[in-house]
PDB file of C-alpha atoms in Angstrom:
ATOM      1  CA  MET A   1       0.037  -0.003  -0.077  1.00  0.00           C
ATOM      2  CA  ASN A   2       1.401   3.275  -0.845  1.00  0.00           C
ATOM      3  CA  GLU A   3       1.881   6.150   1.602  1.00  0.00           C
ATOM      4  CA  ALA A   4      -0.463   8.986   1.274  1.00  0.00           C
ATOM      5  CA  THR A   5       0.781  11.821  -0.836  1.00  0.00           C
ATOM      6  CA  SER A   6       1.562  14.937   1.069  1.00  0.00           C
ATOM      7  CA  PRO A   7       0.013  18.257  -0.021  1.00  0.00           C
ATOM      8  CA  SER A   8       3.502  19.501  -1.151  1.00  0.00           C
ATOM      9  CA  ASP A   9       3.732  16.621  -3.505  1.00  0.00           C
ATOM     10  CA  SER A  10       0.470  17.218  -5.168  1.00  0.00           C
ATOM     11  CA  SER A  11       0.625  21.141  -5.462  1.00  0.00           C
ATOM     12  CA  PRO A  12       0.644  22.345  -9.071  1.00  0.00           C
ATOM     13  CA  LEU A  13       3.137  25.292  -8.301  1.00  0.00           C
ATOM     14  CA  PRO A  14       6.284  23.472  -9.634  1.00  0.00           C
ATOM     15  CA  PHE A  15       4.480  23.221 -12.976  1.00  0.00           C
ATOM     16  CA  VAL A  16       2.954  26.550 -13.058  1.00  0.00           C
ATOM     17  CA  VAL A  17       6.557  28.097 -12.201  1.00  0.00           C
ATOM     18  CA  GLY A  18       8.496  25.687 -14.384  1.00  0.00           C
ATOM     19  CA  GLY A  19       5.798  26.294 -17.232  1.00  0.00           C
ATOM     20  CA  GLY A  20       6.408  29.990 -16.716  1.00  0.00           C
ATOM     21  CA  PHE A  21      10.060  29.786 -17.352  1.00  0.00           C
ATOM     22  CA  VAL A  22       9.747  27.441 -20.494  1.00  0.00           C
ATOM     23  CA  VAL A  23       7.596  30.288 -21.960  1.00  0.00           C
ATOM     24  CA  LEU A  24      10.246  32.866 -21.044  1.00  0.00           C
ATOM     25  CA  PHE A  25      13.025  30.775 -22.461  1.00  0.00           C
ATOM     26  CA  VAL A  26      11.148  30.336 -25.720  1.00  0.00           C
ATOM     27  CA  LEU A  27      10.388  34.172 -25.901  1.00  0.00           C
ATOM     28  CA  ALA A  28      13.937  34.793 -25.315  1.00  0.00           C
ATOM     29  CA  GLY A  29      14.897  32.470 -28.059  1.00  0.00           C
ATOM     30  CA  LEU A  30      12.440  33.939 -30.621  1.00  0.00           C
ATOM     31  CA  TRP A  31      13.645  37.586 -29.497  1.00  0.00           C
ATOM     32  CA  GLN A  32      17.207  36.638 -30.426  1.00  0.00           C
ATOM     33  CA  LEU A  33      16.087  35.055 -33.844  1.00  0.00           C
ATOM     34  CA  ASP A  34      14.442  38.677 -34.353  1.00  0.00           C
ATOM     35  CA  ARG A  35      17.745  40.382 -33.348  1.00  0.00           C
ATOM     36  CA  ARG A  36      19.430  37.967 -35.962  1.00  0.00           C
ATOM     37  CA  GLU A  37      17.545  38.922 -38.770  1.00  0.00           C
ATOM     38  CA  GLU A  38      17.916  42.634 -37.879  1.00  0.00           C
ATOM     39  CA  LYS A  39      21.690  42.334 -37.759  1.00  0.00           C
ATOM     40  CA  ARG A  40      21.790  40.407 -41.159  1.00  0.00           C
ATOM     41  CA  ALA A  41      19.738  43.341 -42.609  1.00  0.00           C
ATOM     42  CA  LEU A  42      22.153  45.877 -41.073  1.00  0.00           C
ATOM     43  CA  ALA A  43      25.021  43.732 -42.576  1.00  0.00           C
ATOM     44  CA  THR A  44      23.425  43.531 -45.994  1.00  0.00           C
ATOM     45  CA  ALA A  45      23.142  47.307 -45.884  1.00  0.00           C
ATOM     46  CA  PHE A  46      26.597  47.869 -44.822  1.00  0.00           C
ATOM     47  CA  ASN A  47      28.115  45.693 -47.601  1.00  0.00           C
ATOM     48  CA  SER A  48      26.032  47.216 -50.258  1.00  0.00           C
ATOM     49  CA  ASP A  49      27.555  49.031 -53.043  1.00  0.00           C
ATOM     50  CA  THR A  50      25.072  51.736 -53.764  1.00  0.00           C
ATOM     51  CA  GLY A  51      25.893  55.223 -54.927  1.00  0.00           C
ATOM     52  CA  TYR A  52      25.951  58.133 -52.524  1.00  0.00           C
ATOM     53  CA  THR A  53      22.770  59.948 -51.547  1.00  0.00           C
ATOM     54  CA  ARG A  54      22.969  63.720 -51.138  1.00  0.00           C
ATOM     55  CA  TYR A  55      21.793  64.561 -47.667  1.00  0.00           C
ATOM     56  CA  ALA A  56      19.222  67.609 -47.247  1.00  0.00           C
ATOM     57  CA  ASP A  57      17.729  68.538 -43.754  1.00  0.00           C
ATOM     58  CA  GLY A  58      14.649  66.392 -42.996  1.00  0.00           C
ATOM     59  CA  ASP A  59      15.722  63.653 -45.164  1.00  0.00           C
ATOM     60  CA  GLU A  60      15.234  60.069 -43.468  1.00  0.00           C
ATOM     61  CA  VAL A  61      18.505  58.568 -43.145  1.00  0.00           C
ATOM     62  CA  ARG A  62      18.744  54.911 -42.871  1.00  0.00           C
ATOM     63  CA  PRO A  63      21.624  53.061 -40.908  1.00  0.00           C
ATOM     64  CA  PHE A  64      24.905  52.605 -42.989  1.00  0.00           C
ATOM     65  CA  VAL A  65      23.318  54.242 -46.246  1.00  0.00           C
ATOM     66  CA  ARG A  66      26.165  55.788 -48.251  1.00  0.00           C
ATOM     67  CA  ILE A  67      25.721  59.536 -47.932  1.00  0.00           C
ATOM     68  CA  SER A  68      27.452  62.790 -48.886  1.00  0.00           C
ATOM     69  CA  ALA A  69      27.002  66.396 -47.766  1.00  0.00           C
ATOM     70  CA  ARG A  70      28.162  69.809 -49.028  1.00  0.00           C
ATOM     71  CA  GLY A  71      29.349  72.699 -46.681  1.00  0.00           C
ATOM     72  CA  ARG A  72      32.175  73.390 -44.316  1.00  0.00           C
ATOM     73  CA  TYR A  73      33.925  71.925 -41.196  1.00  0.00           C
ATOM     74  CA  LEU A  74      33.557  74.024 -38.126  1.00  0.00           C
ATOM     75  CA  GLY A  75      37.205  72.815 -37.078  1.00  0.00           C
ATOM     76  CA  GLU A  76      37.171  75.360 -34.127  1.00  0.00           C
ATOM     77  CA  GLN A  77      34.499  73.158 -32.135  1.00  0.00           C
ATOM     78  CA  GLN A  78      35.689  69.800 -32.171  1.00  0.00           C
ATOM     79  CA  ILE A  79      34.610  66.703 -29.782  1.00  0.00           C
ATOM     80  CA  ILE A  80      36.977  64.121 -28.880  1.00  0.00           C
ATOM     81  CA  LEU A  81      35.188  60.976 -27.932  1.00  0.00           C
ATOM     82  CA  ASP A  82      37.237  59.172 -25.128  1.00  0.00           C
ATOM     83  CA  ASN A  83      37.518  55.431 -24.106  1.00  0.00           C
ATOM     84  CA  MET A  84      37.208  54.115 -27.660  1.00  0.00           C
ATOM     85  CA  ILE A  85      38.627  50.578 -28.603  1.00  0.00           C
ATOM     86  CA  VAL A  86      39.735  49.988 -32.195  1.00  0.00           C
ATOM     87  CA  SER A  87      41.871  46.699 -32.914  1.00  0.00           C
ATOM     88  CA  GLY A  88      42.569  46.253 -29.072  1.00  0.00           C
ATOM     89  CA  ARG A  89      44.017  49.835 -28.943  1.00  0.00           C
ATOM     90  CA  VAL A  90      42.485  52.527 -26.536  1.00  0.00           C
ATOM     91  CA  GLY A  91      41.957  55.792 -28.007  1.00  0.00           C
ATOM     92  CA  HIS A  92      39.607  58.538 -29.500  1.00  0.00           C
ATOM     93  CA  PHE A  93      37.129  59.380 -32.082  1.00  0.00           C
ATOM     94  CA  VAL A  94      37.457  62.780 -33.608  1.00  0.00           C
ATOM     95  CA  LEU A  95      33.943  64.126 -34.182  1.00  0.00           C
ATOM     96  CA  THR A  96      33.807  67.464 -36.155  1.00  0.00           C
ATOM     97  CA  PRO A  97      30.709  69.527 -36.838  1.00  0.00           C
ATOM     98  CA  PHE A  98      29.923  69.874 -40.508  1.00  0.00           C
ATOM     99  CA  GLU A  99      27.641  73.023 -41.650  1.00  0.00           C
ATOM    100  CA  THR A 100      25.614  72.299 -44.708  1.00  0.00           C
ATOM    101  CA  ALA A 101      23.826  75.811 -44.253  1.00  0.00           C
ATOM    102  CA  PRO A 102      23.734  78.337 -41.267  1.00  0.00           C
ATOM    103  CA  ASP A 103      20.119  77.718 -40.668  1.00  0.00           C
ATOM    104  CA  GLU A 104      20.198  73.982 -40.868  1.00  0.00           C
ATOM    105  CA  PRO A 105      21.173  71.609 -38.114  1.00  0.00           C
ATOM    106  CA  LEU A 106      25.036  70.657 -38.137  1.00  0.00           C
ATOM    107  CA  VAL A 107      25.936  67.055 -39.531  1.00  0.00           C
ATOM    108  CA  MET A 108      28.508  65.489 -37.069  1.00  0.00           C
ATOM    109  CA  VAL A 109      31.551  63.799 -39.036  1.00  0.00           C
ATOM    110  CA  ASN A 110      33.393  61.170 -37.245  1.00  0.00           C
ATOM    111  CA  ARG A 111      36.671  61.498 -38.843  1.00  0.00           C
ATOM    112  CA  GLY A 112      38.331  58.568 -37.412  1.00  0.00           C
ATOM    113  CA  PHE A 113      40.284  57.037 -34.543  1.00  0.00           C
ATOM    114  CA  LEU A 114      43.449  58.259 -32.945  1.00  0.00           C
ATOM    115  CA  PRO A 115      45.328  56.162 -30.365  1.00  0.00           C
ATOM    116  CA  MET A 116      45.991  57.233 -26.946  1.00  0.00           C
ATOM    117  CA  THR A 117      49.243  59.275 -26.371  1.00  0.00           C
ATOM    118  CA  ASP A 118      50.941  60.809 -23.250  1.00  0.00           C
ATOM    119  CA  THR A 119      50.809  63.922 -24.862  1.00  0.00           C
ATOM    120  CA  GLY A 120      46.912  63.907 -25.379  1.00  0.00           C
ATOM    121  CA  ILE A 121      45.341  65.574 -28.349  1.00  0.00           C
ATOM    122  CA  ARG A 122      45.815  69.054 -29.251  1.00  0.00           C
ATOM    123  CA  GLN A 123      44.076  71.639 -31.486  1.00  0.00           C
ATOM    124  CA  MET A 124      46.670  71.300 -33.925  1.00  0.00           C
ATOM    125  CA  ASP A 125      46.528  67.504 -33.990  1.00  0.00           C
ATOM    126  CA  ILE A 126      43.058  67.474 -35.494  1.00  0.00           C
ATOM    127  CA  ALA A 127      43.084  70.874 -37.305  1.00  0.00           C
ATOM    128  CA  VAL A 128      40.817  71.013 -40.599  1.00  0.00           C
ATOM    129  CA  GLY A 129      40.324  73.327 -43.280  1.00  0.00           C
ATOM    130  CA  GLY A 130      37.201  75.397 -43.381  1.00  0.00           C
ATOM    131  CA  ALA A 131      36.832  75.561 -47.116  1.00  0.00           C
ATOM    132  CA  ILE A 132      33.178  74.470 -48.751  1.00  0.00           C
ATOM    133  CA  ARG A 133      33.591  70.668 -49.801  1.00  0.00           C
ATOM    134  CA  GLU A 134      31.710  67.786 -50.126  1.00  0.00           C
ATOM    135  CA  VAL A 135      32.275  64.824 -47.608  1.00  0.00           C
ATOM    136  CA  ARG A 136      31.437  61.238 -48.207  1.00  0.00           C
ATOM    137  CA  GLY A 137      30.629  58.406 -45.801  1.00  0.00           C
ATOM    138  CA  ARG A 138      28.151  56.369 -44.163  1.00  0.00           C
ATOM    139  CA  ALA A 139      25.354  56.947 -41.870  1.00  0.00           C
ATOM    140  CA  GLY A 140      26.143  55.759 -38.521  1.00  0.00           C
ATOM    141  CA  ARG A 141      25.414  56.625 -35.042  1.00  0.00           C
ATOM    142  CA  LEU A 142      27.053  57.833 -31.919  1.00  0.00           C
ATOM    143  CA  PRO A 143      28.921  55.058 -29.783  1.00  0.00           C
ATOM    144  CA  ARG A 144      26.393  54.031 -27.201  1.00  0.00           C
ATOM    145  CA  PRO A 145      27.823  53.038 -23.643  1.00  0.00           C
ATOM    146  CA  GLY A 146      27.420  49.998 -21.637  1.00  0.00           C
ATOM    147  CA  TYR A 147      27.295  52.319 -18.401  1.00  0.00           C
ATOM    148  CA  ARG A 148      28.266  55.895 -18.100  1.00  0.00           C
ATOM    149  CA  MET A 149      28.990  57.515 -15.042  1.00  0.00           C
ATOM    150  CA  GLY A 150      28.710  61.682 -14.572  1.00  0.00           C
ATOM    151  CA  ALA A 151      28.252  64.099 -17.180  1.00  0.00           C
ATOM    152  CA  ALA A 152      29.048  63.074 -20.965  1.00  0.00           C
ATOM    153  CA  ILE A 153      30.643  66.319 -21.756  1.00  0.00           C
ATOM    154  CA  PRO A 154      31.992  68.629 -19.061  1.00  0.00           C
ATOM    155  CA  GLU A 155      31.689  72.251 -19.120  1.00  0.00           C
ATOM    156  CA  VAL A 156      33.620  73.643 -22.175  1.00  0.00           C
ATOM    157  CA  ALA A 157      36.608  75.690 -21.038  1.00  0.00           C
ATOM    158  CA  SER A 158      38.520  75.238 -24.176  1.00  0.00           C
ATOM    159  CA  TRP A 159      38.388  73.316 -27.631  1.00  0.00           C
ATOM    160  CA  PRO A 160      38.512  70.681 -28.502  1.00  0.00           C
ATOM    161  CA  VAL A 161      36.353  69.189 -25.747  1.00  0.00           C
ATOM    162  CA  HIS A 162      36.411  65.505 -24.495  1.00  0.00           C
ATOM    163  CA  ALA A 163      33.315  63.678 -24.000  1.00  0.00           C
ATOM    164  CA  VAL A 164      32.491  60.072 -22.982  1.00  0.00           C
ATOM    165  CA  TYR A 165      29.683  58.523 -24.716  1.00  0.00           C
ATOM    166  CA  PRO A 166      27.704  61.820 -25.259  1.00  0.00           C
ATOM    167  CA  ASP A 167      24.069  61.497 -26.923  1.00  0.00           C
ATOM    168  CA  TYR A 168      22.787  63.881 -29.443  1.00  0.00           C
ATOM    169  CA  ALA A 169      21.264  66.482 -26.891  1.00  0.00           C
ATOM    170  CA  ASP A 170      24.534  66.737 -25.131  1.00  0.00           C
ATOM    171  CA  VAL A 171      26.402  67.637 -28.461  1.00  0.00           C
ATOM    172  CA  GLU A 172      23.558  70.270 -29.039  1.00  0.00           C
ATOM    173  CA  VAL A 173      23.898  71.709 -25.750  1.00  0.00           C
ATOM    174  CA  THR A 174      27.931  71.806 -26.156  1.00  0.00           C
ATOM    175  CA  LEU A 175      27.657  73.341 -29.715  1.00  0.00           C
ATOM    176  CA  GLY A 176      24.807  75.591 -28.988  1.00  0.00           C
ATOM    177  CA  ARG A 177      22.992  74.375 -32.105  1.00  0.00           C
ATOM    178  CA  SER A 178      20.865  71.618 -33.244  1.00  0.00           C
ATOM    179  CA  VAL A 179      22.489  68.446 -34.977  1.00  0.00           C
ATOM    180  CA  ALA A 180      21.236  65.724 -37.376  1.00  0.00           C
ATOM    181  CA  PRO A 181      20.318  62.580 -35.392  1.00  0.00           C
ATOM    182  CA  PHE A 182      23.149  60.481 -37.073  1.00  0.00           C
ATOM    183  CA  VAL A 183      26.628  60.573 -37.566  1.00  0.00           C
ATOM    184  CA  VAL A 184      28.679  60.483 -40.913  1.00  0.00           C
ATOM    185  CA  LEU A 185      31.453  57.696 -40.631  1.00  0.00           C
ATOM    186  CA  LEU A 186      33.931  59.524 -42.897  1.00  0.00           C
ATOM    187  CA  ASP A 187      34.920  57.295 -45.835  1.00  0.00           C
ATOM    188  CA  ALA A 188      38.533  56.030 -45.844  1.00  0.00           C
ATOM    189  CA  GLY A 189      39.511  57.764 -49.071  1.00  0.00           C
ATOM    190  CA  GLU A 190      38.258  61.142 -47.887  1.00  0.00           C
ATOM    191  CA  PRO A 191      40.997  63.709 -46.943  1.00  0.00           C
ATOM    192  CA  GLU A 192      41.757  64.999 -43.640  1.00  0.00           C
ATOM    193  CA  GLY A 193      40.692  61.987 -41.559  1.00  0.00           C
ATOM    194  CA  PHE A 194      42.519  59.348 -39.331  1.00  0.00           C
ATOM    195  CA  THR A 195      42.442  55.616 -38.921  1.00  0.00           C
ATOM    196  CA  ARG A 196      38.901  54.362 -40.306  1.00  0.00           C
ATOM    197  CA  GLN A 197      37.850  50.721 -40.020  1.00  0.00           C
ATOM    198  CA  TRP A 198      34.148  50.895 -39.807  1.00  0.00           C
ATOM    199  CA  GLN A 199      32.326  47.958 -39.005  1.00  0.00           C
ATOM    200  CA  PRO A 200      28.533  47.315 -37.825  1.00  0.00           C
ATOM    201  CA  ASP A 201      28.762  47.539 -34.077  1.00  0.00           C
ATOM    202  CA  GLY A 202      27.538  44.897 -31.382  1.00  0.00           C
ATOM    203  CA  ILE A 203      27.510  41.132 -31.612  1.00  0.00           C
ATOM    204  CA  GLY A 204      27.073  39.587 -35.398  1.00  0.00           C
ATOM    205  CA  PRO A 205      24.042  37.576 -36.617  1.00  0.00           C
ATOM    206  CA  GLY A 206      25.747  34.110 -35.877  1.00  0.00           C
ATOM    207  CA  ARG A 207      26.100  35.147 -32.182  1.00  0.00           C
ATOM    208  CA  HIS A 208      22.446  35.879 -31.981  1.00  0.00           C
ATOM    209  CA  LEU A 209      21.598  32.465 -33.563  1.00  0.00           C
ATOM    210  CA  ALA A 210      23.846  30.680 -31.143  1.00  0.00           C
ATOM    211  CA  TYR A 211      22.095  32.462 -28.075  1.00  0.00           C
ATOM    212  CA  ALA A 212      18.765  31.471 -29.416  1.00  0.00           C
ATOM    213  CA  VAL A 213      19.930  27.743 -29.778  1.00  0.00           C
ATOM    214  CA  GLN A 214      20.867  28.092 -25.980  1.00  0.00           C
ATOM    215  CA  TRP A 215      17.668  29.612 -24.992  1.00  0.00           C
ATOM    216  CA  PHE A 216      15.536  26.927 -26.884  1.00  0.00           C
ATOM    217  CA  ALA A 217      17.614  24.008 -25.357  1.00  0.00           C
ATOM    218  CA  MET A 218      17.056  25.269 -21.953  1.00  0.00           C
ATOM    219  CA  ALA A 219      13.280  25.440 -22.849  1.00  0.00           C
ATOM    220  CA  ALA A 220      13.586  21.859 -23.975  1.00  0.00           C
ATOM    221  CA  VAL A 221      15.667  20.637 -20.835  1.00  0.00           C
ATOM    222  CA  LEU A 222      13.067  22.228 -18.623  1.00  0.00           C
ATOM    223  CA  THR A 223       9.991  20.688 -20.342  1.00  0.00           C
ATOM    224  CA  GLY A 224      11.739  17.472 -20.066  1.00  0.00           C
ATOM    225  CA  LEU A 225      12.277  17.770 -16.484  1.00  0.00           C
ATOM    226  CA  LEU A 226       8.679  18.807 -15.847  1.00  0.00           C
ATOM    227  CA  THR A 227       7.476  15.991 -17.954  1.00  0.00           C
ATOM    228  CA  TRP A 228       9.669  13.466 -15.981  1.00  0.00           C
ATOM    229  CA  HIS A 229       8.433  14.840 -12.644  1.00  0.00           C
ATOM    230  CA  ALA A 230       4.832  14.563 -13.777  1.00  0.00           C
ATOM    231  CA  ARG A 231       5.146  10.871 -14.870  1.00  0.00           C
ATOM    232  CA  LYS A 232       7.120  10.229 -11.580  1.00  0.00           C
ATOM    233  CA  ARG A 233       4.335  11.897  -9.432  1.00  0.00           C
ATOM    234  CA  SER A 234       1.561   9.749 -11.485  1.00  0.00           C
ATOM    235  CA  PHE A 235       3.707   6.367 -10.735  1.00  0.00           C
ATOM    236  CA  GLU A 236       3.926   7.237  -7.145  1.00  0.00           C
ATOM    237  CA  ASN A 237       0.052   7.846  -6.761  1.00  0.00           C
ATOM    238  CA  GLU A 238      -0.834   4.801  -8.405  1.00  0.00           C
TER     239      GLU A 238
END
């Protein structure tokens, strides 16, 4: 004769909680698959060889599209993005305002990477001419922080000013003018730039697929455990 089953043994709580986790694991896997498709689309856009589109204020600018703009650099007000890592080296990106018209938002141009040095970066190191020109590059964005402490851009005492992961609002306050909601990643062939090895940021599509497989595997394992526990309980209650 089997012993009486205790109330805790017959409680549905483990199955409710376990089933909830299975659903969460499946949803996490589906989200990773969605992110994979987004990254594949971005990679396709980045590797596309379409011609340059001339930017005008108000145009919708898609990520990584090839873009050109005509105007002049405002070299006296440049922003140095600190704590950047390129090819394992710590350094800075040089962000230079580009004026397409006096009454239009500035276009921020990332002119490339400079490694960190003991002497720091001086205005003469990043000087750029102010003649009317056309710049070409890809539409990108400001680097995003994993975590940021304190103000992104300190109060300006002299130029260039150093910044740690500013957003567009920070840049606008510092420059005293509105800016376009994207950054031009200056082409490697354009003059007056620095090291430019642009790549889509973040993890690639393959990593998202691997994460999705892990989430689905966890859901499958937990489903198996719940099934085994249900059968074990049924057998003990016979």
